[in-house]
PDB file of C-alpha atoms in Angstrom:
ATOM      1  CA  MET P1089       0.000   0.000   0.000  1.00 89.00           C
ATOM      2  CA  ILE P1090       1.141   3.514  -0.800  1.00 95.00           C
ATOM      3  CA  LYS P1091       0.639   5.592   2.332  1.00 96.00           C
ATOM      4  CA  ASP P1092       3.630   7.937   2.423  1.00 97.00           C
ATOM      5  CA  ILE P1093       4.623  10.104  -0.566  1.00 96.00           C
ATOM      6  CA  ILE P1094       7.384  12.666  -1.057  1.00 95.00           C
ATOM      7  CA  VAL P1095       7.402  15.287  -3.812  1.00 93.00           C
ATOM      8  CA  ASN P1096      10.145  17.614  -4.963  1.00 91.00           C
ATOM      9  CA  LEU P1097       8.554  21.052  -5.339  1.00 88.00           C
ATOM     10  CA  SER P1098      10.234  22.871  -8.181  1.00 78.00           C
ATOM     11  CA  VAL P1099      11.411  26.374  -7.353  1.00 72.00           C
ATOM     12  CA  THR P1100      10.902  27.587 -10.935  1.00 70.00           C
ATOM     13  CA  LYS P1101       7.976  29.854 -11.747  1.00 65.00           C
ATOM     14  CA  GLU P1102       6.281  26.923 -13.496  1.00 62.00           C
ATOM     15  CA  GLY P1103       6.815  24.634 -10.510  1.00 66.00           C
ATOM     16  CA  SER P1104       3.222  24.384  -9.279  1.00 78.00           C
ATOM     17  CA  VAL P1105       2.405  21.603 -11.767  1.00 87.00           C
ATOM     18  CA  VAL P1106       4.156  18.796  -9.888  1.00 89.00           C
ATOM     19  CA  GLY P1107       2.784  19.950  -6.511  1.00 89.00           C
ATOM     20  CA  LYS P1108      -0.815  19.934  -7.706  1.00 89.00           C
ATOM     21  CA  TYR P1109      -0.400  16.530  -9.335  1.00 92.00           C
ATOM     22  CA  ALA P1110       1.170  15.121  -6.169  1.00 91.00           C
ATOM     23  CA  VAL P1111      -1.807  16.350  -4.147  1.00 91.00           C
ATOM     24  CA  SER P1112      -4.147  14.477  -6.498  1.00 92.00           C
ATOM     25  CA  VAL P1113      -2.053  11.296  -6.133  1.00 94.00           C
ATOM     26  CA  ALA P1114      -2.134  11.530  -2.337  1.00 92.00           C
ATOM     27  CA  ALA P1115      -5.885  12.162  -2.376  1.00 92.00           C
ATOM     28  CA  ALA P1116      -6.568   9.165  -4.638  1.00 93.00           C
ATOM     29  CA  LEU P1117      -4.355   6.808  -2.607  1.00 95.00           C
ATOM     30  CA  GLU P1118      -5.333   8.274   0.778  1.00 94.00           C
ATOM     31  CA  ALA P1119      -1.671   8.825   1.515  1.00 94.00           C
ATOM     32  CA  HIS P1120       0.313  11.406   3.481  1.00 93.00           C
ATOM     33  CA  LEU P1121       2.225  13.888   1.332  1.00 92.00           C
ATOM     34  CA  THR P1122       5.506  15.601   2.178  1.00 91.00           C
ATOM     35  CA  GLY P1123       6.567  18.450  -0.076  1.00 88.00           C
ATOM     36  CA  VAL P1124      10.242  19.447  -0.198  1.00 89.00           C
ATOM     37  CA  ALA P1125      11.526  22.737  -1.620  1.00 86.00           C
ATOM     38  CA  PHE P1126      15.279  23.266  -1.848  1.00 86.00           C
ATOM     39  CA  ILE P1127      16.924  26.538  -0.935  1.00 84.00           C
ATOM     40  CA  TYR P1128      19.919  26.371  -3.236  1.00 80.00           C
ATOM     41  CA  ASP P1129      23.257  27.710  -2.077  1.00 77.00           C
ATOM     42  CA  PRO P1130      24.279  30.906  -3.890  1.00 72.00           C
ATOM     43  CA  VAL P1131      26.317  30.484  -7.042  1.00 66.00           C
ATOM     44  CA  VAL P1132      28.054  33.760  -7.771  1.00 61.00           C
ATOM     45  CA  PRO P1133      31.036  34.710  -9.917  1.00 61.00           C
ATOM     46  CA  ILE P1134      34.213  35.943  -8.328  1.00 58.00           C
ATOM     47  CA  SER P1135      34.745  39.606  -9.077  1.00 54.00           C
ATOM     48  CA  GLY P1136      37.828  40.953 -10.776  1.00 54.00           C
ATOM     49  CA  ALA P1137      39.188  41.908  -7.387  1.00 54.00           C
ATOM     50  CA  GLY P1138      39.243  38.241  -6.400  1.00 57.00           C
ATOM     51  CA  TYR P1139      36.416  38.228  -3.884  1.00 58.00           C
ATOM     52  CA  ILE P1140      32.635  37.825  -3.834  1.00 59.00           C
ATOM     53  CA  PRO P1141      30.777  40.920  -2.630  1.00 56.00           C
ATOM     54  CA  ALA P1142      28.739  40.072   0.461  1.00 60.00           C
ATOM     55  CA  GLU P1143      25.673  41.873  -0.856  1.00 61.00           C
ATOM     56  CA  VAL P1144      25.675  39.692  -3.984  1.00 59.00           C
ATOM     57  CA  ILE P1145      25.672  36.519  -1.886  1.00 59.00           C
ATOM     58  CA  GLU P1146      22.974  37.859   0.405  1.00 65.00           C
ATOM     59  CA  THR P1147      20.738  38.915  -2.475  1.00 68.00           C
ATOM     60  CA  GLN P1148      20.984  35.531  -4.169  1.00 64.00           C
ATOM     61  CA  ARG P1149      20.352  33.716  -0.892  1.00 68.00           C
ATOM     62  CA  ASP P1150      17.235  35.835  -0.310  1.00 64.00           C
ATOM     63  CA  ASP P1151      16.040  35.116  -3.850  1.00 69.00           C
ATOM     64  CA  ASN P1152      16.554  31.381  -3.371  1.00 67.00           C
ATOM     65  CA  GLU P1153      14.679  31.399  -0.069  1.00 74.00           C
ATOM     66  CA  ALA P1154      11.813  33.335  -1.666  1.00 72.00           C
ATOM     67  CA  ALA P1155      11.633  30.817  -4.522  1.00 68.00           C
ATOM     68  CA  ALA P1156      11.470  27.909  -2.076  1.00 67.00           C
ATOM     69  CA  GLU P1157       8.733  29.590  -0.040  1.00 73.00           C
ATOM     70  CA  ALA P1158       6.775  30.273  -3.240  1.00 71.00           C
ATOM     71  CA  ALA P1159       7.040  26.584  -4.148  1.00 65.00           C
ATOM     72  CA  ILE P1160       5.637  25.646  -0.746  1.00 68.00           C
ATOM     73  CA  LYS P1161       2.722  28.071  -1.147  1.00 68.00           C
ATOM     74  CA  SER P1162       1.942  26.707  -4.608  1.00 63.00           C
ATOM     75  CA  SER P1163       1.259  23.287  -3.072  1.00 60.00           C
ATOM     76  CA  ALA P1164      -1.213  24.633  -0.504  1.00 61.00           C
ATOM     77  CA  ALA P1165      -4.038  22.957  -2.438  1.00 61.00           C
ATOM     78  CA  ALA P1166      -3.377  19.915  -0.244  1.00 59.00           C
ATOM     79  CA  ASN P1167      -5.387  21.444   2.574  1.00 61.00           C
ATOM     80  CA  GLN P1168      -8.306  22.164   0.269  1.00 64.00           C
ATOM     81  CA  ALA P1169      -8.232  18.581  -1.016  1.00 71.00           C
ATOM     82  CA  GLY P1170      -8.381  17.178   2.511  1.00 81.00           C
ATOM     83  CA  VAL P1171      -4.983  15.548   2.132  1.00 86.00           C
ATOM     84  CA  SER P1172      -2.741  14.905   5.118  1.00 89.00           C
ATOM     85  CA  ALA P1173       0.303  16.944   4.159  1.00 87.00           C
ATOM     86  CA  GLU P1174       3.359  18.785   5.364  1.00 87.00           C
ATOM     87  CA  SER P1175       5.998  20.864   3.653  1.00 86.00           C
ATOM     88  CA  LEU P1176       9.551  21.799   4.413  1.00 86.00           C
ATOM     89  CA  THR P1177      12.450  23.746   2.998  1.00 86.00           C
ATOM     90  CA  THR P1178      16.003  22.511   3.185  1.00 87.00           C
ATOM     91  CA  SER P1179      19.325  23.924   2.015  1.00 87.00           C
ATOM     92  CA  ALA P1180      21.422  22.170  -0.600  1.00 85.00           C
ATOM     93  CA  SER P1181      24.004  22.906  -3.231  1.00 86.00           C
ATOM     94  CA  LEU P1182      23.101  22.505  -6.880  1.00 82.00           C
ATOM     95  CA  ALA P1183      25.428  19.494  -6.984  1.00 83.00           C
ATOM     96  CA  GLY P1184      24.059  17.895  -3.829  1.00 90.00           C
ATOM     97  CA  ALA P1185      20.286  18.357  -4.118  1.00 90.00           C
ATOM     98  CA  GLY P1186      19.791  15.145  -6.093  1.00 91.00           C
ATOM     99  CA  ASP P1187      21.561  12.983  -3.517  1.00 94.00           C
ATOM    100  CA  HIS P1188      19.745  14.757  -0.692  1.00 94.00           C
ATOM    101  CA  PHE P1189      16.307  14.122  -2.186  1.00 95.00           C
ATOM    102  CA  ALA P1190      17.117  10.506  -3.104  1.00 95.00           C
ATOM    103  CA  ARG P1191      18.193   9.774   0.478  1.00 96.00           C
ATOM    104  CA  MET P1192      14.991  11.325   1.785  1.00 96.00           C
ATOM    105  CA  ALA P1193      12.911   9.301  -0.698  1.00 97.00           C
ATOM    106  CA  ARG P1194      14.217   6.027   0.740  1.00 97.00           C
ATOM    107  CA  ARG P1195      11.962   6.594   3.759  1.00 97.00           C
ATOM    108  CA  PHE P1196       8.800   6.923   1.649  1.00 97.00           C
ATOM    109  CA  ASP P1197       6.669   4.580  -0.444  1.00 98.00           C
ATOM    110  CA  LEU P1198       6.710   6.738  -3.563  1.00 98.00           C
ATOM    111  CA  ALA P1199       8.615   9.765  -4.860  1.00 97.00           C
ATOM    112  CA  ILE P1200       7.172  12.318  -7.277  1.00 95.00           C
ATOM    113  CA  VAL P1201       9.341  14.698  -9.293  1.00 94.00           C
ATOM    114  CA  GLY P1202       8.745  17.064 -12.169  1.00 91.00           C
ATOM    115  CA  GLN P1203      10.130  16.815 -15.667  1.00 91.00           C
ATOM    116  CA  ALA P1204      12.809  19.387 -16.397  1.00 86.00           C
ATOM    117  CA  GLN P1205      11.520  22.159 -18.622  1.00 84.00           C
ATOM    118  CA  PRO P1206      13.928  22.899 -21.491  1.00 79.00           C
ATOM    119  CA  GLU P1207      15.897  26.123 -21.171  1.00 73.00           C
ATOM    120  CA  VAL P1208      14.455  26.810 -17.707  1.00 70.00           C
ATOM    121  CA  SER P1209      16.179  24.544 -15.197  1.00 68.00           C
ATOM    122  CA  SER P1210      18.051  21.252 -15.363  1.00 76.00           C
ATOM    123  CA  MET P1211      17.783  20.574 -11.622  1.00 82.00           C
ATOM    124  CA  GLU P1212      14.553  18.590 -11.959  1.00 86.00           C
ATOM    125  CA  GLN P1213      16.289  16.178 -14.327  1.00 85.00           C
ATOM    126  CA  VAL P1214      19.280  15.793 -11.997  1.00 87.00           C
ATOM    127  CA  ILE P1215      16.969  15.129  -9.049  1.00 91.00           C
ATOM    128  CA  GLY P1216      14.870  12.716 -11.101  1.00 90.00           C
ATOM    129  CA  GLU P1217      17.823  10.707 -12.372  1.00 88.00           C
ATOM    130  CA  THR P1218      19.447  10.532  -8.949  1.00 91.00           C
ATOM    131  CA  THR P1219      16.191   9.419  -7.342  1.00 93.00           C
ATOM    132  CA  LEU P1220      15.703   6.736  -9.992  1.00 91.00           C
ATOM    133  CA  PHE P1221      19.130   5.229  -9.385  1.00 89.00           C
ATOM    134  CA  GLU P1222      19.718   5.882  -5.705  1.00 91.00           C
ATOM    135  CA  SER P1223      16.424   5.905  -3.795  1.00 94.00           C
ATOM    136  CA  GLY P1224      15.380   2.262  -4.174  1.00 93.00           C
ATOM    137  CA  ARG P1225      11.783   3.490  -4.504  1.00 95.00           C
ATOM    138  CA  PRO P1226       9.351   3.876  -7.387  1.00 96.00           C
ATOM    139  CA  MET P1227       9.085   7.356  -8.824  1.00 96.00           C
ATOM    140  CA  ILE P1228       6.462   9.199 -10.844  1.00 97.00           C
ATOM    141  CA  VAL P1229       7.792  11.860 -13.199  1.00 95.00           C
ATOM    142  CA  VAL P1230       5.225  14.546 -14.056  1.00 95.00           C
ATOM    143  CA  PRO P1231       5.427  16.362 -17.417  1.00 93.00           C
ATOM    144  CA  TYR P1232       5.816  20.119 -17.113  1.00 91.00           C
ATOM    145  CA  ILE P1233       2.780  20.444 -19.422  1.00 91.00           C
ATOM    146  CA  GLN P1234       0.577  18.276 -17.176  1.00 93.00           C
ATOM    147  CA  LYS P1235      -2.861  19.728 -16.459  1.00 92.00           C
ATOM    148  CA  ALA P1236      -5.039  16.728 -15.551  1.00 94.00           C
ATOM    149  CA  PRO P1237      -4.976  15.290 -12.019  1.00 93.00           C
ATOM    150  CA  PHE P1238      -3.845  11.765 -11.242  1.00 95.00           C
ATOM    151  CA  LYS P1239      -5.970   9.149 -13.029  1.00 94.00           C
ATOM    152  CA  THR P1240      -5.575   5.447 -13.745  1.00 95.00           C
ATOM    153  CA  ASP P1241      -8.511   4.903 -16.089  1.00 95.00           C
ATOM    154  CA  ASN P1242      -6.118   3.858 -18.843  1.00 96.00           C
ATOM    155  CA  VAL P1243      -2.691   2.604 -17.724  1.00 97.00           C
ATOM    156  CA  MET P1244       0.014   1.655 -20.207  1.00 95.00           C
ATOM    157  CA  ILE P1245       2.701  -0.793 -19.054  1.00 95.00           C
ATOM    158  CA  CYS P1246       5.871  -0.955 -21.165  1.00 91.00           C
ATOM    159  CA  TRP P1247       7.010  -4.561 -21.062  1.00 92.00           C
ATOM    160  CA  ASP P1248      10.159  -6.248 -22.356  1.00 87.00           C
ATOM    161  CA  GLY P1249      10.546  -9.072 -19.846  1.00 87.00           C
ATOM    162  CA  SER P1250      13.504  -7.433 -18.100  1.00 87.00           C
ATOM    163  CA  ARG P1251      14.252  -7.194 -14.396  1.00 90.00           C
ATOM    164  CA  THR P1252      13.598  -3.479 -14.300  1.00 90.00           C
ATOM    165  CA  ALA P1253      10.257  -3.885 -16.093  1.00 91.00           C
ATOM    166  CA  ALA P1254       9.246  -6.564 -13.577  1.00 93.00           C
ATOM    167  CA  ARG P1255      10.247  -4.250 -10.720  1.00 95.00           C
ATOM    168  CA  ALA P1256       8.144  -1.455 -12.188  1.00 94.00           C
ATOM    169  CA  VAL P1257       5.091  -3.708 -12.544  1.00 95.00           C
ATOM    170  CA  ALA P1258       5.382  -4.867  -8.934  1.00 95.00           C
ATOM    171  CA  ASP P1259       5.772  -1.286  -7.718  1.00 96.00           C
ATOM    172  CA  ALA P1260       2.813  -0.152  -9.811  1.00 96.00           C
ATOM    173  CA  ILE P1261       0.255  -2.702  -8.580  1.00 96.00           C
ATOM    174  CA  PRO P1262      -0.636  -0.809  -5.356  1.00 94.00           C
ATOM    175  CA  ILE P1263      -1.027   2.359  -7.421  1.00 95.00           C
ATOM    176  CA  ILE P1264      -3.070   1.044 -10.348  1.00 93.00           C
ATOM    177  CA  GLY P1265      -5.199  -1.424  -8.394  1.00 86.00           C
ATOM    178  CA  ASN P1266      -8.455   0.341  -9.337  1.00 83.00           C
ATOM    179  CA  SER P1267      -7.592   0.925 -12.969  1.00 85.00           C
ATOM    180  CA  GLY P1268     -10.293   0.764 -15.572  1.00 86.00           C
ATOM    181  CA  ARG P1269      -7.945  -0.707 -18.170  1.00 92.00           C
ATOM    182  CA  VAL P1270      -4.342  -1.847 -18.261  1.00 95.00           C
ATOM    183  CA  GLU P1271      -2.594  -2.183 -21.597  1.00 95.00           C
ATOM    184  CA  ILE P1272       0.659  -4.097 -21.765  1.00 94.00           C
ATOM    185  CA  VAL P1273       2.684  -2.758 -24.685  1.00 92.00           C
ATOM    186  CA  ILE P1274       5.630  -4.540 -26.288  1.00 90.00           C
ATOM    187  CA  VAL P1275       7.749  -2.934 -28.995  1.00 86.00           C
ATOM    188  CA  ALA P1276       8.210  -5.639 -31.623  1.00 77.00           C
ATOM    189  CA  ASN P1277      11.618  -4.630 -32.927  1.00 63.00           C
ATOM    190  CA  GLU P1278      13.484  -4.976 -29.618  1.00 52.00           C
ATOM    191  CA  ARG P1279      16.435  -7.267 -30.167  1.00 51.00           C
ATOM    192  CA  GLY P1280      16.662 -10.622 -28.440  1.00 44.00           C
ATOM    193  CA  LYS P1281      12.993 -10.958 -27.591  1.00 50.00           C
ATOM    194  CA  GLN P1282      11.407 -12.045 -30.875  1.00 48.00           C
ATOM    195  CA  ASP P1283      10.999 -15.677 -29.778  1.00 45.00           C
ATOM    196  CA  GLU P1284       9.079 -14.928 -26.578  1.00 50.00           C
ATOM    197  CA  ILE P1285       5.331 -15.219 -26.194  1.00 54.00           C
ATOM    198  CA  GLU P1286       5.426 -11.600 -25.250  1.00 60.00           C
ATOM    199  CA  GLY P1287       3.301 -10.282 -22.438  1.00 63.00           C
ATOM    200  CA  ALA P1288       1.170 -13.375 -21.956  1.00 70.00           C
ATOM    201  CA  ASP P1289       2.519 -14.355 -18.553  1.00 86.00           C
ATOM    202  CA  ILE P1290       2.624 -10.845 -17.123  1.00 89.00           C
ATOM    203  CA  GLY P1291      -0.903 -10.289 -18.421  1.00 90.00           C
ATOM    204  CA  GLN P1292      -2.114 -13.337 -16.509  1.00 91.00           C
ATOM    205  CA  HIS P1293      -0.262 -12.161 -13.418  1.00 92.00           C
ATOM    206  CA  LEU P1294      -1.963  -8.761 -13.479  1.00 93.00           C
ATOM    207  CA  ALA P1295      -5.337 -10.337 -14.190  1.00 92.00           C
ATOM    208  CA  ARG P1296      -4.973 -12.335 -10.977  1.00 92.00           C
ATOM    209  CA  HIS P1297      -4.783  -8.992  -9.196  1.00 93.00           C
ATOM    210  CA  GLY P1298      -8.220  -8.177 -10.561  1.00 93.00           C
ATOM    211  CA  LEU P1299      -7.042  -5.896 -13.353  1.00 93.00           C
ATOM    212  CA  LYS P1300      -8.567  -5.772 -16.829  1.00 93.00           C
ATOM    213  CA  VAL P1301      -5.602  -6.414 -19.092  1.00 93.00           C
ATOM    214  CA  ASP P1302      -4.956  -6.209 -22.829  1.00 92.00           C
ATOM    215  CA  VAL P1303      -1.660  -7.146 -24.459  1.00 91.00           C
ATOM    216  CA  HIS P1304      -0.660  -5.042 -27.441  1.00 88.00           C
ATOM    217  CA  ARG P1305       2.368  -5.515 -29.658  1.00 89.00           C
ATOM    218  CA  ILE P1306       3.457  -2.455 -31.631  1.00 87.00           C
ATOM    219  CA  SER P1307       6.051  -2.017 -34.336  1.00 80.00           C
ATOM    220  CA  GLY P1308       8.780   0.435 -33.562  1.00 69.00           C
ATOM    221  CA  GLY P1309       9.843   0.700 -37.175  1.00 68.00           C
ATOM    222  CA  ASN P1310      12.982   2.774 -37.508  1.00 70.00           C
ATOM    223  CA  ILE P1311      12.259   5.128 -34.627  1.00 73.00           C
ATOM    224  CA  ASP P1312      13.621   5.067 -31.081  1.00 80.00           C
ATOM    225  CA  VAL P1313      11.835   2.669 -28.714  1.00 83.00           C
ATOM    226  CA  GLY P1314      11.042   5.499 -26.325  1.00 83.00           C
ATOM    227  CA  ASP P1315       9.523   7.562 -29.129  1.00 85.00           C
ATOM    228  CA  ALA P1316       7.427   4.576 -30.238  1.00 87.00           C
ATOM    229  CA  LEU P1317       6.090   4.156 -26.698  1.00 89.00           C
ATOM    230  CA  LEU P1318       5.309   7.859 -26.339  1.00 89.00           C
ATOM    231  CA  SER P1319       3.531   7.885 -29.689  1.00 90.00           C
ATOM    232  CA  HIS P1320       1.396   4.921 -28.663  1.00 92.00           C
ATOM    233  CA  ALA P1321       0.640   6.507 -25.289  1.00 92.00           C
ATOM    234  CA  ALA P1322      -0.667   9.606 -27.078  1.00 92.00           C
ATOM    235  CA  ASP P1323      -2.735   7.558 -29.538  1.00 92.00           C
ATOM    236  CA  SER P1324      -4.266   5.380 -26.810  1.00 93.00           C
ATOM    237  CA  GLY P1325      -4.996   8.261 -24.427  1.00 94.00           C
ATOM    238  CA  ALA P1326      -2.943   6.754 -21.581  1.00 95.00           C
ATOM    239  CA  ASP P1327      -3.281   8.450 -18.185  1.00 96.00           C
ATOM    240  CA  LEU P1328      -0.114   6.866 -16.772  1.00 97.00           C
ATOM    241  CA  MET P1329       2.828   4.972 -18.205  1.00 95.00           C
ATOM    242  CA  VAL P1330       4.730   2.323 -16.240  1.00 95.00           C
ATOM    243  CA  MET P1331       8.227   1.262 -17.238  1.00 90.00           C
ATOM    244  CA  GLY P1332      11.569   0.109 -15.941  1.00 90.00           C
ATOM    245  CA  GLY P1333      14.246   2.789 -15.783  1.00 83.00           C
ATOM    246  CA  TYR P1334      17.332   1.655 -17.644  1.00 73.00           C
ATOM    247  CA  GLY P1335      20.871   2.837 -17.094  1.00 64.00           C
ATOM    248  CA  HIS P1336      23.396   3.055 -14.331  1.00 54.00           C
ATOM    249  CA  SER P1337      25.210   5.504 -12.114  1.00 55.00           C
ATOM    250  CA  ARG P1338      28.968   5.431 -12.572  1.00 51.00           C
ATOM    251  CA  LEU P1339      31.396   7.890 -10.992  1.00 42.00           C
ATOM    252  CA  ARG P1340      28.364  10.063 -10.240  1.00 47.00           C
ATOM    253  CA  GLU P1341      27.655  10.500 -13.956  1.00 52.00           C
ATOM    254  CA  PHE P1342      24.243   9.225 -14.925  1.00 54.00           C
ATOM    255  CA  VAL P1343      23.984   7.096 -18.043  1.00 56.00           C
ATOM    256  CA  LEU P1344      20.406   6.444 -19.115  1.00 55.00           C
ATOM    257  CA  GLY P1345      19.290   3.841 -21.623  1.00 60.00           C
ATOM    258  CA  GLY P1346      17.958   5.196 -24.909  1.00 65.00           C
ATOM    259  CA  ALA P1347      14.275   4.623 -24.167  1.00 75.00           C
ATOM    260  CA  THR P1348      14.561   6.031 -20.654  1.00 75.00           C
ATOM    261  CA  ARG P1349      16.329   9.138 -21.935  1.00 74.00           C
ATOM    262  CA  SER P1350      13.590   9.696 -24.526  1.00 77.00           C
ATOM    263  CA  ILE P1351      10.909   9.384 -21.861  1.00 79.00           C
ATOM    264  CA  PHE P1352      12.643  11.880 -19.544  1.00 78.00           C
ATOM    265  CA  GLU P1353      13.028  14.414 -22.331  1.00 82.00           C
ATOM    266  CA  SER P1354       9.786  14.026 -24.290  1.00 82.00           C
ATOM    267  CA  MET P1355       7.091  12.610 -21.991  1.00 89.00           C
ATOM    268  CA  THR P1356       3.545  13.871 -22.456  1.00 90.00           C
ATOM    269  CA  VAL P1357       1.912  11.776 -19.708  1.00 94.00           C
ATOM    270  CA  PRO P1358       3.082  10.966 -16.158  1.00 95.00           C
ATOM    271  CA  VAL P1359       5.447   7.999 -16.013  1.00 95.00           C
ATOM    272  CA  LEU P1360       6.036   5.626 -13.122  1.00 95.00           C
ATOM    273  CA  LEU P1361       9.663   4.493 -13.236  1.00 94.00           C
ATOM    274  CA  SER P1362      11.512   1.877 -11.181  1.00 93.00           C
ATOM    275  CA  HIS P1363      15.102   0.735 -11.394  1.00 87.00           C
TER     276      HIS P1363
END
């Protein structure tokens, strides 16, 4: 059961999207929600005289604190929705915020983060990737264009028979237990899997959990697997995608698999990821 959720509240001006979506998740699952807004340490250039003017540091610190407080206020809809919720601000460097949030997420059932908006801020992507690899918990990534609240009327599970896909399915079951429809999607051109009776066993497994399941095989053609999945999600009107997060963390540099990278960059629906 999902009863304890943490969300990273973006400190960008567009950051209210993930907070509002997280509130709707907590309301649907009857879970407690903790919102975290980071006060980032000042990053200022050294002046030509070789020192950083104190007023420059103070101004940036004040701006960062104001942004964090604004992010907290933007998630105040939790009270109106009757959700048990709390919020907090915490200081972190730009380099350390991802690790900090991932460590916090280990003590929750589910983490929610926002997709990074191009040319606005890359911190959401850093936090998302770190949480995927280091938290040991499932994570929902919310598109920055998201307007609809959390729904599971039409759930799309991306299946390739891998360990990470199996982990994602197991993590998703408590979340999608009341789904109207679950579609298991297999991309036909994935190498090494052509001889499998694809999706049959996992479909039976989910059906035993009381879910209405369809298995759908799609052709990826010459396009990226991630793009093929996103295209199908748009065509089928999926409310939520579920997939394993591929890649690894080496020397603190994140290396995502091709499909996972495409999803992070181009998602149009919320995606539940597990690693």
